[in-house]
Amino acid sequence: MIHFLLVGLGNPGEKYKNTRHNIGFLILDALASSYGVSFKDVKKYAEATHIDEGDKIHLLKPLEYMNLSGKATQTLANLYKIPASQILVVQDEVDLPFGKIKNKIGGGTAGHNGLKDIVAKLGTQDFHRLRFGVGKPEKGGMEVADFVLQNFNAEEKSNLTTLIQESVTKIEDWIRTNRNLIKKGSNA
């Protein structure tokens, strides 16, 4: 059985629920809902669930705020012996315009504190990322940290459902592709 770990980045609590920084939570919530599974608290530092499709796909939302996302990620990866190559972190990305969705393997953290903590705890940058563009504040406007903690504006909200579904499809494609690569590798 192959184990995959999908980590949605965000902050706990109603205050942050619909903010740009919580897009990872929103996308994993949509994925879980499409498979009819629900998140449950795990020792007060995370919410988790899984999808069984012959292989086990673990969904994780760390709840110790963005800067401390690595502890829950490391704990679940170690528990199921999931290598970095089978981990996908779903994150907000200020260096992409709103709605641009890109996959990336490894690389730097671009100042993203959630990614920094995951890299520190896993001891590697070689995990996959689904980067959801949330844009940047206008020049001379607010700080990036304040911008990502704001709710999406009306125009963004009108496109959000479609973009979240596009993200879910990209995640499903990533799982299929990596499952096939792993199975081909084990038959070689």
PDB file of C-alpha atoms in Angstrom:
ATOM      1  CA  MET A   1       0.000   0.000   0.000  1.00  0.00           C
ATOM      2  CA  ILE A   2       1.276   3.438  -0.955  1.00  0.00           C
ATOM      3  CA  HIS A   3       0.776   6.323   1.474  1.00  0.00           C
ATOM      4  CA  PHE A   4       0.511   9.935   0.317  1.00  0.00           C
ATOM      5  CA  LEU A   5       0.386  12.964   2.604  1.00  0.00           C
ATOM      6  CA  LEU A   6      -1.455  16.124   1.571  1.00  0.00           C
ATOM      7  CA  VAL A   7      -0.801  19.058   3.904  1.00  0.00           C
ATOM      8  CA  GLY A   8      -3.016  22.141   3.675  1.00  0.00           C
ATOM      9  CA  LEU A   9      -1.479  25.260   5.166  1.00  0.00           C
ATOM     10  CA  GLY A  10      -3.542  27.758   7.117  1.00  0.00           C
ATOM     11  CA  ASN A  11      -4.297  29.155  10.539  1.00  0.00           C
ATOM     12  CA  PRO A  12      -6.906  27.784  12.969  1.00  0.00           C
ATOM     13  CA  GLY A  13      -9.990  29.665  14.086  1.00  0.00           C
ATOM     14  CA  GLU A  14     -12.941  31.541  12.614  1.00  0.00           C
ATOM     15  CA  LYS A  15     -10.934  34.775  12.377  1.00  0.00           C
ATOM     16  CA  TYR A  16      -8.725  33.280   9.647  1.00  0.00           C
ATOM     17  CA  LYS A  17     -11.179  30.860   8.013  1.00  0.00           C
ATOM     18  CA  ASN A  18     -11.620  32.683   4.679  1.00  0.00           C
ATOM     19  CA  THR A  19      -8.310  34.498   4.414  1.00  0.00           C
ATOM     20  CA  ARG A  20      -5.799  34.206   1.587  1.00  0.00           C
ATOM     21  CA  HIS A  21      -3.350  32.490   3.958  1.00  0.00           C
ATOM     22  CA  ASN A  22      -5.906  29.704   4.548  1.00  0.00           C
ATOM     23  CA  ILE A  23      -6.307  28.609   0.945  1.00  0.00           C
ATOM     24  CA  GLY A  24      -4.565  25.316   1.794  1.00  0.00           C
ATOM     25  CA  PHE A  25      -7.270  24.526   4.356  1.00  0.00           C
ATOM     26  CA  LEU A  26     -10.042  25.537   1.930  1.00  0.00           C
ATOM     27  CA  ILE A  27      -8.688  23.309  -0.841  1.00  0.00           C
ATOM     28  CA  LEU A  28      -8.271  20.271   1.438  1.00  0.00           C
ATOM     29  CA  ASP A  29     -11.779  20.839   2.832  1.00  0.00           C
ATOM     30  CA  ALA A  30     -13.132  20.708  -0.738  1.00  0.00           C
ATOM     31  CA  LEU A  31     -11.123  17.562  -1.507  1.00  0.00           C
ATOM     32  CA  ALA A  32     -12.334  15.826   1.665  1.00  0.00           C
ATOM     33  CA  SER A  33     -15.926  16.810   0.922  1.00  0.00           C
ATOM     34  CA  SER A  34     -15.726  15.420  -2.625  1.00  0.00           C
ATOM     35  CA  TYR A  35     -14.738  12.020  -1.174  1.00  0.00           C
ATOM     36  CA  GLY A  36     -17.272  12.152   1.665  1.00  0.00           C
ATOM     37  CA  VAL A  37     -14.689  12.193   4.466  1.00  0.00           C
ATOM     38  CA  SER A  38     -14.486  14.568   7.433  1.00  0.00           C
ATOM     39  CA  PHE A  39     -11.574  15.954   9.396  1.00  0.00           C
ATOM     40  CA  LYS A  40     -11.139  14.964  13.039  1.00  0.00           C
ATOM     41  CA  ASP A  41      -8.937  16.531  15.726  1.00  0.00           C
ATOM     42  CA  VAL A  42      -5.609  14.813  16.306  1.00  0.00           C
ATOM     43  CA  LYS A  43      -4.125  15.610  19.730  1.00  0.00           C
ATOM     44  CA  LYS A  44      -5.177  19.290  19.425  1.00  0.00           C
ATOM     45  CA  TYR A  45      -2.327  20.141  17.046  1.00  0.00           C
ATOM     46  CA  ALA A  46      -3.935  19.052  13.783  1.00  0.00           C
ATOM     47  CA  GLU A  47      -7.033  17.900  11.980  1.00  0.00           C
ATOM     48  CA  ALA A  48      -6.674  14.850   9.779  1.00  0.00           C
ATOM     49  CA  THR A  49      -8.592  12.369   7.691  1.00  0.00           C
ATOM     50  CA  HIS A  50      -7.770   9.932   4.927  1.00  0.00           C
ATOM     51  CA  ILE A  51      -9.104   8.626   1.650  1.00  0.00           C
ATOM     52  CA  ASP A  52      -8.786   4.922   0.871  1.00  0.00           C
ATOM     53  CA  GLU A  53      -8.405   4.156  -2.819  1.00  0.00           C
ATOM     54  CA  GLY A  54      -6.341   0.993  -2.608  1.00  0.00           C
ATOM     55  CA  ASP A  55      -3.657   3.367  -1.403  1.00  0.00           C
ATOM     56  CA  LYS A  56      -4.058   5.654   1.591  1.00  0.00           C
ATOM     57  CA  ILE A  57      -4.182   9.399   1.003  1.00  0.00           C
ATOM     58  CA  HIS A  58      -3.745  11.280   4.285  1.00  0.00           C
ATOM     59  CA  LEU A  59      -5.105  14.827   4.510  1.00  0.00           C
ATOM     60  CA  LEU A  60      -3.648  17.044   7.217  1.00  0.00           C
ATOM     61  CA  LYS A  61      -4.407  20.557   8.448  1.00  0.00           C
ATOM     62  CA  PRO A  62      -1.839  21.628  11.089  1.00  0.00           C
ATOM     63  CA  LEU A  63      -3.543  23.719  13.794  1.00  0.00           C
ATOM     64  CA  GLU A  64      -0.583  25.319  15.566  1.00  0.00           C
ATOM     65  CA  TYR A  65      -0.598  28.343  13.258  1.00  0.00           C
ATOM     66  CA  MET A  66       1.233  28.677   9.985  1.00  0.00           C
ATOM     67  CA  ASN A  67       4.720  29.136  11.469  1.00  0.00           C
ATOM     68  CA  LEU A  68       4.495  25.755  13.238  1.00  0.00           C
ATOM     69  CA  SER A  69       3.162  23.557  10.425  1.00  0.00           C
ATOM     70  CA  GLY A  70       6.194  21.259  10.488  1.00  0.00           C
ATOM     71  CA  LYS A  71       5.451  19.379  13.719  1.00  0.00           C
ATOM     72  CA  ALA A  72       2.183  17.829  12.524  1.00  0.00           C
ATOM     73  CA  THR A  73       3.627  17.190   9.056  1.00  0.00           C
ATOM     74  CA  GLN A  74       6.693  15.438  10.466  1.00  0.00           C
ATOM     75  CA  THR A  75       4.631  13.410  12.949  1.00  0.00           C
ATOM     76  CA  LEU A  76       2.285  11.994  10.307  1.00  0.00           C
ATOM     77  CA  ALA A  77       5.090  11.435   7.763  1.00  0.00           C
ATOM     78  CA  ASN A  78       7.094   9.512  10.366  1.00  0.00           C
ATOM     79  CA  LEU A  79       4.083   7.515  11.582  1.00  0.00           C
ATOM     80  CA  TYR A  80       3.325   6.150   8.114  1.00  0.00           C
ATOM     81  CA  LYS A  81       6.924   6.270   6.806  1.00  0.00           C
ATOM     82  CA  ILE A  82       5.951   8.663   4.014  1.00  0.00           C
ATOM     83  CA  PRO A  83       8.967   9.959   2.080  1.00  0.00           C
ATOM     84  CA  ALA A  84       9.169  13.592   0.974  1.00  0.00           C
ATOM     85  CA  SER A  85       8.529  12.512  -2.626  1.00  0.00           C
ATOM     86  CA  GLN A  86       5.010  11.437  -1.555  1.00  0.00           C
ATOM     87  CA  ILE A  87       4.152  14.656   0.311  1.00  0.00           C
ATOM     88  CA  LEU A  88       2.240  17.532  -1.299  1.00  0.00           C
ATOM     89  CA  VAL A  89       1.928  20.820   0.591  1.00  0.00           C
ATOM     90  CA  VAL A  90      -0.964  23.058  -0.522  1.00  0.00           C
ATOM     91  CA  GLN A  91      -0.029  26.687   0.096  1.00  0.00           C
ATOM     92  CA  ASP A  92      -0.815  30.302  -0.663  1.00  0.00           C
ATOM     93  CA  GLU A  93       1.725  31.994  -2.947  1.00  0.00           C
ATOM     94  CA  VAL A  94       2.145  35.773  -3.044  1.00  0.00           C
ATOM     95  CA  ASP A  95       4.620  35.563  -5.940  1.00  0.00           C
ATOM     96  CA  LEU A  96       1.857  34.343  -8.260  1.00  0.00           C
ATOM     97  CA  PRO A  97      -1.109  36.450  -9.388  1.00  0.00           C
ATOM     98  CA  PHE A  98      -4.473  35.560  -7.897  1.00  0.00           C
ATOM     99  CA  GLY A  99      -5.831  32.316  -9.322  1.00  0.00           C
ATOM    100  CA  LYS A 100      -2.601  31.075 -10.912  1.00  0.00           C
ATOM    101  CA  ILE A 101      -2.052  27.501  -9.678  1.00  0.00           C
ATOM    102  CA  LYS A 102       1.308  25.793 -10.126  1.00  0.00           C
ATOM    103  CA  ASN A 103       2.951  22.584  -9.010  1.00  0.00           C
ATOM    104  CA  LYS A 104       6.542  22.661  -7.841  1.00  0.00           C
ATOM    105  CA  ILE A 105       9.001  20.110  -6.486  1.00  0.00           C
ATOM    106  CA  GLY A 106      11.494  21.244  -3.863  1.00  0.00           C
ATOM    107  CA  GLY A 107      13.226  24.585  -3.963  1.00  0.00           C
ATOM    108  CA  GLY A 108      13.327  27.438  -1.522  1.00  0.00           C
ATOM    109  CA  THR A 109      10.597  28.728   0.731  1.00  0.00           C
ATOM    110  CA  ALA A 110      10.390  32.308  -0.644  1.00  0.00           C
ATOM    111  CA  GLY A 111       9.939  33.551   2.918  1.00  0.00           C
ATOM    112  CA  HIS A 112       6.831  31.408   3.545  1.00  0.00           C
ATOM    113  CA  ASN A 113       6.991  30.601   7.267  1.00  0.00           C
ATOM    114  CA  GLY A 114       4.834  27.493   7.011  1.00  0.00           C
ATOM    115  CA  LEU A 115       7.180  26.036   4.400  1.00  0.00           C
ATOM    116  CA  LYS A 116      10.237  27.062   6.433  1.00  0.00           C
ATOM    117  CA  ASP A 117       8.997  25.077   9.425  1.00  0.00           C
ATOM    118  CA  ILE A 118       8.129  22.024   7.317  1.00  0.00           C
ATOM    119  CA  VAL A 119      11.601  22.088   5.717  1.00  0.00           C
ATOM    120  CA  ALA A 120      13.202  22.397   9.162  1.00  0.00           C
ATOM    121  CA  LYS A 121      11.197  19.497  10.632  1.00  0.00           C
ATOM    122  CA  LEU A 122      11.449  17.161   7.620  1.00  0.00           C
ATOM    123  CA  GLY A 123      15.104  18.038   7.038  1.00  0.00           C
ATOM    124  CA  THR A 124      14.505  18.392   3.299  1.00  0.00           C
ATOM    125  CA  GLN A 125      13.008  20.738   0.716  1.00  0.00           C
ATOM    126  CA  ASP A 126      12.303  17.857  -1.655  1.00  0.00           C
ATOM    127  CA  PHE A 127       8.552  17.625  -1.177  1.00  0.00           C
ATOM    128  CA  HIS A 128       5.947  18.722  -3.706  1.00  0.00           C
ATOM    129  CA  ARG A 129       3.958  21.943  -3.464  1.00  0.00           C
ATOM    130  CA  LEU A 130       0.703  23.105  -4.969  1.00  0.00           C
ATOM    131  CA  ARG A 131       1.131  26.873  -5.058  1.00  0.00           C
ATOM    132  CA  PHE A 132      -2.132  28.840  -5.207  1.00  0.00           C
ATOM    133  CA  GLY A 133      -1.560  32.432  -6.305  1.00  0.00           C
ATOM    134  CA  VAL A 134      -3.080  34.986  -3.961  1.00  0.00           C
ATOM    135  CA  GLY A 135      -1.283  38.010  -5.442  1.00  0.00           C
ATOM    136  CA  LYS A 136       0.533  40.792  -3.642  1.00  0.00           C
ATOM    137  CA  PRO A 137      -0.625  44.044  -2.105  1.00  0.00           C
ATOM    138  CA  GLU A 138      -0.224  47.105  -4.295  1.00  0.00           C
ATOM    139  CA  LYS A 139       3.114  48.889  -4.072  1.00  0.00           C
ATOM    140  CA  GLY A 140       3.154  51.287  -1.163  1.00  0.00           C
ATOM    141  CA  GLY A 141       0.133  49.514   0.305  1.00  0.00           C
ATOM    142  CA  MET A 142      -0.067  47.161   3.252  1.00  0.00           C
ATOM    143  CA  GLU A 143       2.586  44.667   4.322  1.00  0.00           C
ATOM    144  CA  VAL A 144       2.449  41.182   2.793  1.00  0.00           C
ATOM    145  CA  ALA A 145       1.843  39.628   6.240  1.00  0.00           C
ATOM    146  CA  ASP A 146      -1.278  41.780   6.681  1.00  0.00           C
ATOM    147  CA  PHE A 147      -2.427  41.178   3.098  1.00  0.00           C
ATOM    148  CA  VAL A 148      -2.450  37.366   3.349  1.00  0.00           C
ATOM    149  CA  LEU A 149      -4.439  37.548   6.595  1.00  0.00           C
ATOM    150  CA  GLN A 150      -7.280  39.426   4.888  1.00  0.00           C
ATOM    151  CA  ASN A 151     -10.366  37.803   3.403  1.00  0.00           C
ATOM    152  CA  PHE A 152     -10.583  37.472  -0.359  1.00  0.00           C
ATOM    153  CA  ASN A 153     -12.172  40.496  -2.040  1.00  0.00           C
ATOM    154  CA  ALA A 154     -15.537  40.272  -3.855  1.00  0.00           C
ATOM    155  CA  GLU A 155     -14.012  39.664  -7.303  1.00  0.00           C
ATOM    156  CA  GLU A 156     -11.712  36.942  -5.954  1.00  0.00           C
ATOM    157  CA  LYS A 157     -14.598  35.290  -4.073  1.00  0.00           C
ATOM    158  CA  SER A 158     -16.638  35.091  -7.280  1.00  0.00           C
ATOM    159  CA  ASN A 159     -13.909  32.909  -8.850  1.00  0.00           C
ATOM    160  CA  LEU A 160     -12.847  30.981  -5.748  1.00  0.00           C
ATOM    161  CA  THR A 161     -15.147  27.938  -6.060  1.00  0.00           C
ATOM    162  CA  THR A 162     -13.958  27.246  -9.615  1.00  0.00           C
ATOM    163  CA  LEU A 163     -10.302  27.760  -8.673  1.00  0.00           C
ATOM    164  CA  ILE A 164     -10.580  25.495  -5.635  1.00  0.00           C
ATOM    165  CA  GLN A 165     -12.090  22.772  -7.832  1.00  0.00           C
ATOM    166  CA  GLU A 166      -9.249  23.263 -10.342  1.00  0.00           C
ATOM    167  CA  SER A 167      -6.818  22.799  -7.433  1.00  0.00           C
ATOM    168  CA  VAL A 168      -8.575  19.594  -6.333  1.00  0.00           C
ATOM    169  CA  THR A 169      -8.246  18.260  -9.893  1.00  0.00           C
ATOM    170  CA  LYS A 170      -4.522  19.110  -9.900  1.00  0.00           C
ATOM    171  CA  ILE A 171      -4.107  17.227  -6.608  1.00  0.00           C
ATOM    172  CA  GLU A 172      -5.906  14.171  -7.995  1.00  0.00           C
ATOM    173  CA  ASP A 173      -3.689  14.304 -11.107  1.00  0.00           C
ATOM    174  CA  TRP A 174      -0.581  14.554  -8.878  1.00  0.00           C
ATOM    175  CA  ILE A 175      -1.671  11.466  -6.900  1.00  0.00           C
ATOM    176  CA  ARG A 176      -2.372   9.468 -10.085  1.00  0.00           C
ATOM    177  CA  THR A 177       0.944  10.442 -11.681  1.00  0.00           C
ATOM    178  CA  ASN A 178       2.997   9.662  -8.577  1.00  0.00           C
ATOM    179  CA  ARG A 179       1.144   6.404  -7.926  1.00  0.00           C
ATOM    180  CA  ASN A 180       1.965   5.277 -11.483  1.00  0.00           C
ATOM    181  CA  LEU A 181       5.623   6.306 -11.133  1.00  0.00           C
ATOM    182  CA  ILE A 182       5.949   4.404  -7.835  1.00  0.00           C
ATOM    183  CA  LYS A 183       4.294   1.288  -9.257  1.00  0.00           C
ATOM    184  CA  LYS A 184       6.456   1.372 -12.406  1.00  0.00           C
ATOM    185  CA  GLY A 185       9.544   1.754 -10.225  1.00  0.00           C
ATOM    186  CA  SER A 186       8.616  -1.271  -8.113  1.00  0.00           C
ATOM    187  CA  ASN A 187       8.060  -3.419 -11.238  1.00  0.00           C
ATOM    188  CA  ALA A 188      11.374  -2.479 -12.856  1.00  0.00           C
TER     189      ALA A 188
END
